[in-house]
mmCIF file of C-alpha atoms in Angstrom:
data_model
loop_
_atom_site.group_PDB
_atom_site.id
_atom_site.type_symbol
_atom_site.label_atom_id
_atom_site.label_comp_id
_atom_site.label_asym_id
_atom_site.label_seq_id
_atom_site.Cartn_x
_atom_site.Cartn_y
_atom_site.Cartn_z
ATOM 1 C CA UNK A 297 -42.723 -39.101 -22.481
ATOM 2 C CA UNK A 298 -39.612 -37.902 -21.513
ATOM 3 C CA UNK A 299 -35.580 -38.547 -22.721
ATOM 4 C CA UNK A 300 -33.108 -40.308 -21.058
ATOM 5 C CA UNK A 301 -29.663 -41.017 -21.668
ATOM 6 C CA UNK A 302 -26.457 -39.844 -20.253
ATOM 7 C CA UNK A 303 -25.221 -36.020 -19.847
ATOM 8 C CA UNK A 304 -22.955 -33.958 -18.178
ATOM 9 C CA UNK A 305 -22.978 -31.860 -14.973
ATOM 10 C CA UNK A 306 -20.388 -29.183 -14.605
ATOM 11 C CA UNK A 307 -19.923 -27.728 -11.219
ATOM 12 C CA UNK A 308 -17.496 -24.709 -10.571
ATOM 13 C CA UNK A 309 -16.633 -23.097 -7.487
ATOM 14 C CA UNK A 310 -15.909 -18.897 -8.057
ATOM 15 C CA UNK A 311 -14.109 -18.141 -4.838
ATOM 16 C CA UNK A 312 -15.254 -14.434 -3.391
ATOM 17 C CA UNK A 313 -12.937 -11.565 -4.149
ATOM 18 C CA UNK A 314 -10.135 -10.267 -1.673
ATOM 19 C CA UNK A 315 -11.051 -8.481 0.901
ATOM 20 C CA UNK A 316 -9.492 -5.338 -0.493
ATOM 21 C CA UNK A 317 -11.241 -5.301 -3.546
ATOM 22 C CA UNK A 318 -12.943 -2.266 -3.132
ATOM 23 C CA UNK A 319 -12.159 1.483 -2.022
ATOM 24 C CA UNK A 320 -13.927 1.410 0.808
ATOM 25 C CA UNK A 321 -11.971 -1.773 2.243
ATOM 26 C CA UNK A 322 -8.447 -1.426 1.344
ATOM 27 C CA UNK A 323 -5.775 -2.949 3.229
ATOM 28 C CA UNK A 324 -4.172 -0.979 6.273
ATOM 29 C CA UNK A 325 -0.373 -0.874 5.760
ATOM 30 C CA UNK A 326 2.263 1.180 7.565
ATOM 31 C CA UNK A 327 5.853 0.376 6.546
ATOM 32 C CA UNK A 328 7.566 0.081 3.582
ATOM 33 C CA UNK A 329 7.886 -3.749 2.214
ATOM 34 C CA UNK A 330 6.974 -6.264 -0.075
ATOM 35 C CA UNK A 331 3.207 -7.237 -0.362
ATOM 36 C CA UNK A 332 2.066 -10.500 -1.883
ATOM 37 C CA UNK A 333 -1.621 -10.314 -3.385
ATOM 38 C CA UNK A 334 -3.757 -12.259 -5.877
ATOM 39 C CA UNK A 335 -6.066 -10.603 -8.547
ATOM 40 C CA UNK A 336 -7.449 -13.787 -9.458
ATOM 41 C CA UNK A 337 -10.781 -13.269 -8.574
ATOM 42 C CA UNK A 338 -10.685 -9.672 -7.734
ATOM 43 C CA UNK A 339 -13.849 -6.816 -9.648
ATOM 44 C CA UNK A 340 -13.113 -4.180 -11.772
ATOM 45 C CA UNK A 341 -14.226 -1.175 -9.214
ATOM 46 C CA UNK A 342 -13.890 1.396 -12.078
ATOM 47 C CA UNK A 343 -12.485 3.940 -9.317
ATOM 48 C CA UNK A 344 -10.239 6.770 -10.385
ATOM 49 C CA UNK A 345 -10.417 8.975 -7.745
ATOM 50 C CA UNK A 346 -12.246 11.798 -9.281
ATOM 51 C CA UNK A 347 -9.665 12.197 -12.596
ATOM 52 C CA UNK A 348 -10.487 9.295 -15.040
ATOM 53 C CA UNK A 349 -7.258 11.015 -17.408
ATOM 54 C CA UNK A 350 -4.680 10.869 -14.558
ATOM 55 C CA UNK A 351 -5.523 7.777 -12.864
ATOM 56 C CA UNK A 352 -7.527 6.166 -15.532
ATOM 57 C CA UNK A 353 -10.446 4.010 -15.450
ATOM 58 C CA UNK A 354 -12.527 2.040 -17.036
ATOM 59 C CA UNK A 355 -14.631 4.593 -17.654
ATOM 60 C CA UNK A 356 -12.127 6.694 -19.454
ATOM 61 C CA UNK A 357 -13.748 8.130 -22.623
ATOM 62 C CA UNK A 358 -10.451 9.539 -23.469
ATOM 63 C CA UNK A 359 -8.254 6.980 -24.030
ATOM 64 C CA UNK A 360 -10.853 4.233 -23.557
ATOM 65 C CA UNK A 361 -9.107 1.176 -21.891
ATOM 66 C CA UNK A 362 -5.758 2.324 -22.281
ATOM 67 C CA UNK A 363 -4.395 2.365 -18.797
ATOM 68 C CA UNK A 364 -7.581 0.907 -17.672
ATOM 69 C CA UNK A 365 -7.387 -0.425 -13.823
ATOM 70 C CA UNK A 366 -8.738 -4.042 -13.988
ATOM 71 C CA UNK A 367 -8.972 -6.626 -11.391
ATOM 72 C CA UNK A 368 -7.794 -3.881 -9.046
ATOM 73 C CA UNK A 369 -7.298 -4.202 -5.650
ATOM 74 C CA UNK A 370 -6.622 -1.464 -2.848
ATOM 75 C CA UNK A 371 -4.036 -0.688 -0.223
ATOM 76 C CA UNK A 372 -4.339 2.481 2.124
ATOM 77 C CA UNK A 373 -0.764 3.305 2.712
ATOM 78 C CA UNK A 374 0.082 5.618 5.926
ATOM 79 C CA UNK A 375 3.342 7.311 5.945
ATOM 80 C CA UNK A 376 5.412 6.193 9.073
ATOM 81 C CA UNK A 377 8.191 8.847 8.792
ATOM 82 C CA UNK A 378 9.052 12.132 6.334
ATOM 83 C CA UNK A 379 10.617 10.789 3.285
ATOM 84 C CA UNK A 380 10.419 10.204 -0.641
ATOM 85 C CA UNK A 381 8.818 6.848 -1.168
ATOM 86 C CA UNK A 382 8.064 4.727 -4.304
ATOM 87 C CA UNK A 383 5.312 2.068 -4.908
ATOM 88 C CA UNK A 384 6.036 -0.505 -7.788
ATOM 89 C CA UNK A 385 4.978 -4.355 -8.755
ATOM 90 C CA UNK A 386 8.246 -4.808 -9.771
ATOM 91 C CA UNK A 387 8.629 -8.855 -9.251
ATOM 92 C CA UNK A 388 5.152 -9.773 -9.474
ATOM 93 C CA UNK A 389 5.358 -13.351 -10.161
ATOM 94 C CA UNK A 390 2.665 -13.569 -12.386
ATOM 95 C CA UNK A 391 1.537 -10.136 -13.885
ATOM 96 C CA UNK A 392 3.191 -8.856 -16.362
ATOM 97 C CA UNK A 393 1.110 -5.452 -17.400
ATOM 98 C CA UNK A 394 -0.336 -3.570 -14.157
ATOM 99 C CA UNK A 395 -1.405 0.101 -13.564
ATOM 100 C CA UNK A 396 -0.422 1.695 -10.623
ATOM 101 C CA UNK A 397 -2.601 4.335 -9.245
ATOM 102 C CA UNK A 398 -2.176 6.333 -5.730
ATOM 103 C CA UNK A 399 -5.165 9.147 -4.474
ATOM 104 C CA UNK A 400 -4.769 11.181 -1.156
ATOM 105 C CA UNK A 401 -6.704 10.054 1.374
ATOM 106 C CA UNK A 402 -7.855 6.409 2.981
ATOM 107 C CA UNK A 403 -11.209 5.007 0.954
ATOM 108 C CA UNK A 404 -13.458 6.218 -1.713
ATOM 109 C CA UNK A 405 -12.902 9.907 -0.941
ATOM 110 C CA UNK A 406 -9.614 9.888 -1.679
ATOM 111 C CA UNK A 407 -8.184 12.002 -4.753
ATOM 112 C CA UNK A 408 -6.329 11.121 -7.736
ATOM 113 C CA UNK A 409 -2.550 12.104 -7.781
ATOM 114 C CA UNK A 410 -0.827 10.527 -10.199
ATOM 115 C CA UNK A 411 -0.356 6.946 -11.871
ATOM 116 C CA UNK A 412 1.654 4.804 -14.300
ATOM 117 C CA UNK A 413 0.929 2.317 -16.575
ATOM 118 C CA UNK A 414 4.315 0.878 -18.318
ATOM 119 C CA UNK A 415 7.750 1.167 -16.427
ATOM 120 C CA UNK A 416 9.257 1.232 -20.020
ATOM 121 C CA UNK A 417 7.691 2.750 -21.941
ATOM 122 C CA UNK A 418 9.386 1.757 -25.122
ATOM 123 C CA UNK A 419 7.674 -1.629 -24.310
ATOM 124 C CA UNK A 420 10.756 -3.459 -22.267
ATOM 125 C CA UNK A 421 8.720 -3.892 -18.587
ATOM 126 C CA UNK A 422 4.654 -3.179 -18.018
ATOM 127 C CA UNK A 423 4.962 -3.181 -15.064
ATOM 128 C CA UNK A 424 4.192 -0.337 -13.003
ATOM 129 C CA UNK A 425 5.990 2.399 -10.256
ATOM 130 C CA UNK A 426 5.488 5.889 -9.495
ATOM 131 C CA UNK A 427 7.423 7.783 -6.750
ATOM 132 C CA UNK A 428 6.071 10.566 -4.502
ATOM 133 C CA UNK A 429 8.494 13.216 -2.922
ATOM 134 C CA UNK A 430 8.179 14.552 0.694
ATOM 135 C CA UNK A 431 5.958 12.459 1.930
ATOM 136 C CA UNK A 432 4.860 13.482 5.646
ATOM 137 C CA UNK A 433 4.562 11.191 8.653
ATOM 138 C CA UNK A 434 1.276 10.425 9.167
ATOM 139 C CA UNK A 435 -0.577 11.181 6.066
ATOM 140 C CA UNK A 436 -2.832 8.398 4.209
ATOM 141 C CA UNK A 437 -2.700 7.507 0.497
ATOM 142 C CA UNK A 438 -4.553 5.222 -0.953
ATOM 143 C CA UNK A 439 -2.820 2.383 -3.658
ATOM 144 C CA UNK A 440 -4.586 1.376 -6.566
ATOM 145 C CA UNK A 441 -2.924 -2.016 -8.572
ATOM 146 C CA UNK A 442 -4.909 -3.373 -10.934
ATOM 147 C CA UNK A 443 -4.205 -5.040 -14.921
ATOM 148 C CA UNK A 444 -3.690 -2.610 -17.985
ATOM 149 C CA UNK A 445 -7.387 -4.197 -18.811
ATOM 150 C CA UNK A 446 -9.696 -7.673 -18.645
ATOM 151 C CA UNK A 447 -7.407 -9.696 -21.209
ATOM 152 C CA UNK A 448 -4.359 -9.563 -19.235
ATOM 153 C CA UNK A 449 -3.193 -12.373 -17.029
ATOM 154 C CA UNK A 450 -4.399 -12.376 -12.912
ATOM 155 C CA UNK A 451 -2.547 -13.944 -10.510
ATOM 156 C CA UNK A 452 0.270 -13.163 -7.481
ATOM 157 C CA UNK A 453 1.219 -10.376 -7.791
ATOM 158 C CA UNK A 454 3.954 -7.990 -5.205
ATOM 159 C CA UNK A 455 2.862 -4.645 -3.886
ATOM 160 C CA UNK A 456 6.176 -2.992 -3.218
ATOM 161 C CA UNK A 457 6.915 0.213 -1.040
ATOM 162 C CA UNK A 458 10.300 1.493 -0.769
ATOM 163 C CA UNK A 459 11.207 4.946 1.411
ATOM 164 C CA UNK A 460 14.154 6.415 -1.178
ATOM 165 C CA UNK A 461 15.413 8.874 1.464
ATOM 166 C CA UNK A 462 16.229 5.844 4.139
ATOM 167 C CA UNK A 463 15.186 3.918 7.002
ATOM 168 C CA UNK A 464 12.815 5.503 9.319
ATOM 169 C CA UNK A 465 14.222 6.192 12.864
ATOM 170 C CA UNK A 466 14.337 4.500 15.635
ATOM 171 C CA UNK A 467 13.851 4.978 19.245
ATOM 172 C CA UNK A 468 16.573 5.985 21.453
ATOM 173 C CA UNK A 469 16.165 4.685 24.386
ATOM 174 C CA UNK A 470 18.165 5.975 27.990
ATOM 175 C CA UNK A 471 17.817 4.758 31.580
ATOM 176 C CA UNK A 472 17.477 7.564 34.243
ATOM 177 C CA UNK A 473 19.183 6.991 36.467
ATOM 178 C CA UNK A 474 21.566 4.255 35.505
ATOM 179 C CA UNK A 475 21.931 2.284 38.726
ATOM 180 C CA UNK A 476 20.541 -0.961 40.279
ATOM 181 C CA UNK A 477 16.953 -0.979 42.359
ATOM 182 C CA UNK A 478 16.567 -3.728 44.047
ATOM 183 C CA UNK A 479 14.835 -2.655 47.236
ATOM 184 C CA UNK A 480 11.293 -2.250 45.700
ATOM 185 C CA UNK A 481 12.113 1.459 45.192
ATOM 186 C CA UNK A 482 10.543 2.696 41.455
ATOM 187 C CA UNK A 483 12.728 3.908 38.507
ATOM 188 C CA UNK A 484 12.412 6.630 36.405
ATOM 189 C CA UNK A 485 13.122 6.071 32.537
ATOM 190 C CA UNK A 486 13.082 8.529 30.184
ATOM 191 C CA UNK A 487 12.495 7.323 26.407
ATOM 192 C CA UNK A 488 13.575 10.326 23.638
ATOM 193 C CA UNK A 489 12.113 9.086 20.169
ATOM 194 C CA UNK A 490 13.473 11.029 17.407
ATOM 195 C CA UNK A 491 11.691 12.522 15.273
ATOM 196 C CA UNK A 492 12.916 13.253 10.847
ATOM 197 C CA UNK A 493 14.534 16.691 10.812
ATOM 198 C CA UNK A 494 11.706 17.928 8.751
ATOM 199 C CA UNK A 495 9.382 17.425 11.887
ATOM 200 C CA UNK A 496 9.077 20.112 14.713
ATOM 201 C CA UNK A 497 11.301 19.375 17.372
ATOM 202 C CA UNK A 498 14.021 16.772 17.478
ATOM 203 C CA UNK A 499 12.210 14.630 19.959
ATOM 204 C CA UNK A 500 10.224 14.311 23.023
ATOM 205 C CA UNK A 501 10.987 12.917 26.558
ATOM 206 C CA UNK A 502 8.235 10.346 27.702
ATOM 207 C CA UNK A 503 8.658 9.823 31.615
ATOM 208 C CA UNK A 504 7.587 6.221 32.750
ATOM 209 C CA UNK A 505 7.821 5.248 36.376
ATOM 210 C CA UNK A 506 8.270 1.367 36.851
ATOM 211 C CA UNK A 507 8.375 -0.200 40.362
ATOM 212 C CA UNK A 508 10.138 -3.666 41.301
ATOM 213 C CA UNK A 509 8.621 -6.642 42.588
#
């Protein structure tokens, strides 16, 4: 024969993880700015972009998970003028201890540079920033967030990318020449974009030809 009686049936929904939750589909950005994300359900990918002592992993024999990236998510990051720039989780709304890892390059291939672990570290903020110098317009780093390891909290968390040299320019614009067309004739306007004194040249003239209607 077989029991009977009453019992319970637990059904749980695990949503999939973020779309950037692996090296190989991080999430195209190209200004500086404030990026919300959630680690709740993100993998541990274990990347450390070839140096598991400089931008630790889980895999780190050295210092085992100290400065492990958990729950980590990816951002490729490309430069959108010469500058210094720094990448932080500073006001995170729910995590409290992140690492903070950038590599050169745009996916798995990328290499390690540098990353950070604790703000403070006397043990005030562990949260996480690290600030690259001379950044060049163009260029592609990849941005590794992730928790200190698995027992930390998940949640929202802010992405934050700051250029510490100033706004990037913008493009002057000039009409050539400045008068009125109203006969169907076409007009010729010249467009100089200026380009961060570090670059070659201080701009280029773009000729467009529009016509009336």
């Amino acid at each position: 024969s077989t029991a009977a009686g009453p019992g319970t049936l637990d059904i749980s929904f695990n949503p999939p993880p973020p779309a950037n939750d692996d090296c190989s589909t991080p999430e195209a950005i190209a200004a500086e700015g404030s990026y919300a994300f959630n680690n709740a359900f993100a993998t541990t990918s274990g990347f450390d972009g070839g140096d598991s002592v400089n931008c630790m992993s889980p895999a780190n024999t050295q210092n085992s998970e100290f400065g492990a990236s958990a729950d980590d998510l990816f951002w490729a990051f490309t430069v959108p003028c010469d500058g210094d720039y720094t990448f932080d989780t500073e006001g995170s709304p729910v995590l409290e201890d992140t690492r903070l890892s950038l590599h050169l390059g745009a996916d798995c291939t990328a290499t390690c540079i540098t990353s950070n672990d604790d703000i403070d570290t006397g043990g005030g903020n562990f949260l996480s920033s690290v600030t690259l110098a001379g950044l060049v317009t163009g260029d592609t780093y990849l941005v590794q967030v992730g928790m200190w390891n698995e027992t930390q909290t998940v949640g929202d968390g802010l992405l934050n990318v700051t250029n510490i040299t100033g706004a990037c320019p913008t493009a002057n614009v000039q009409c050539d020449p400045a008068n009125n067309h109203n006969q169907g004739n076409s007009v010729s306007l010249t467009a100089t974009f200026v380009k961060p004194p570090s670059s070659n040249g201080a701009g280029r003239d773009i000729d467009l030809m529009f016509e009336e209607i």
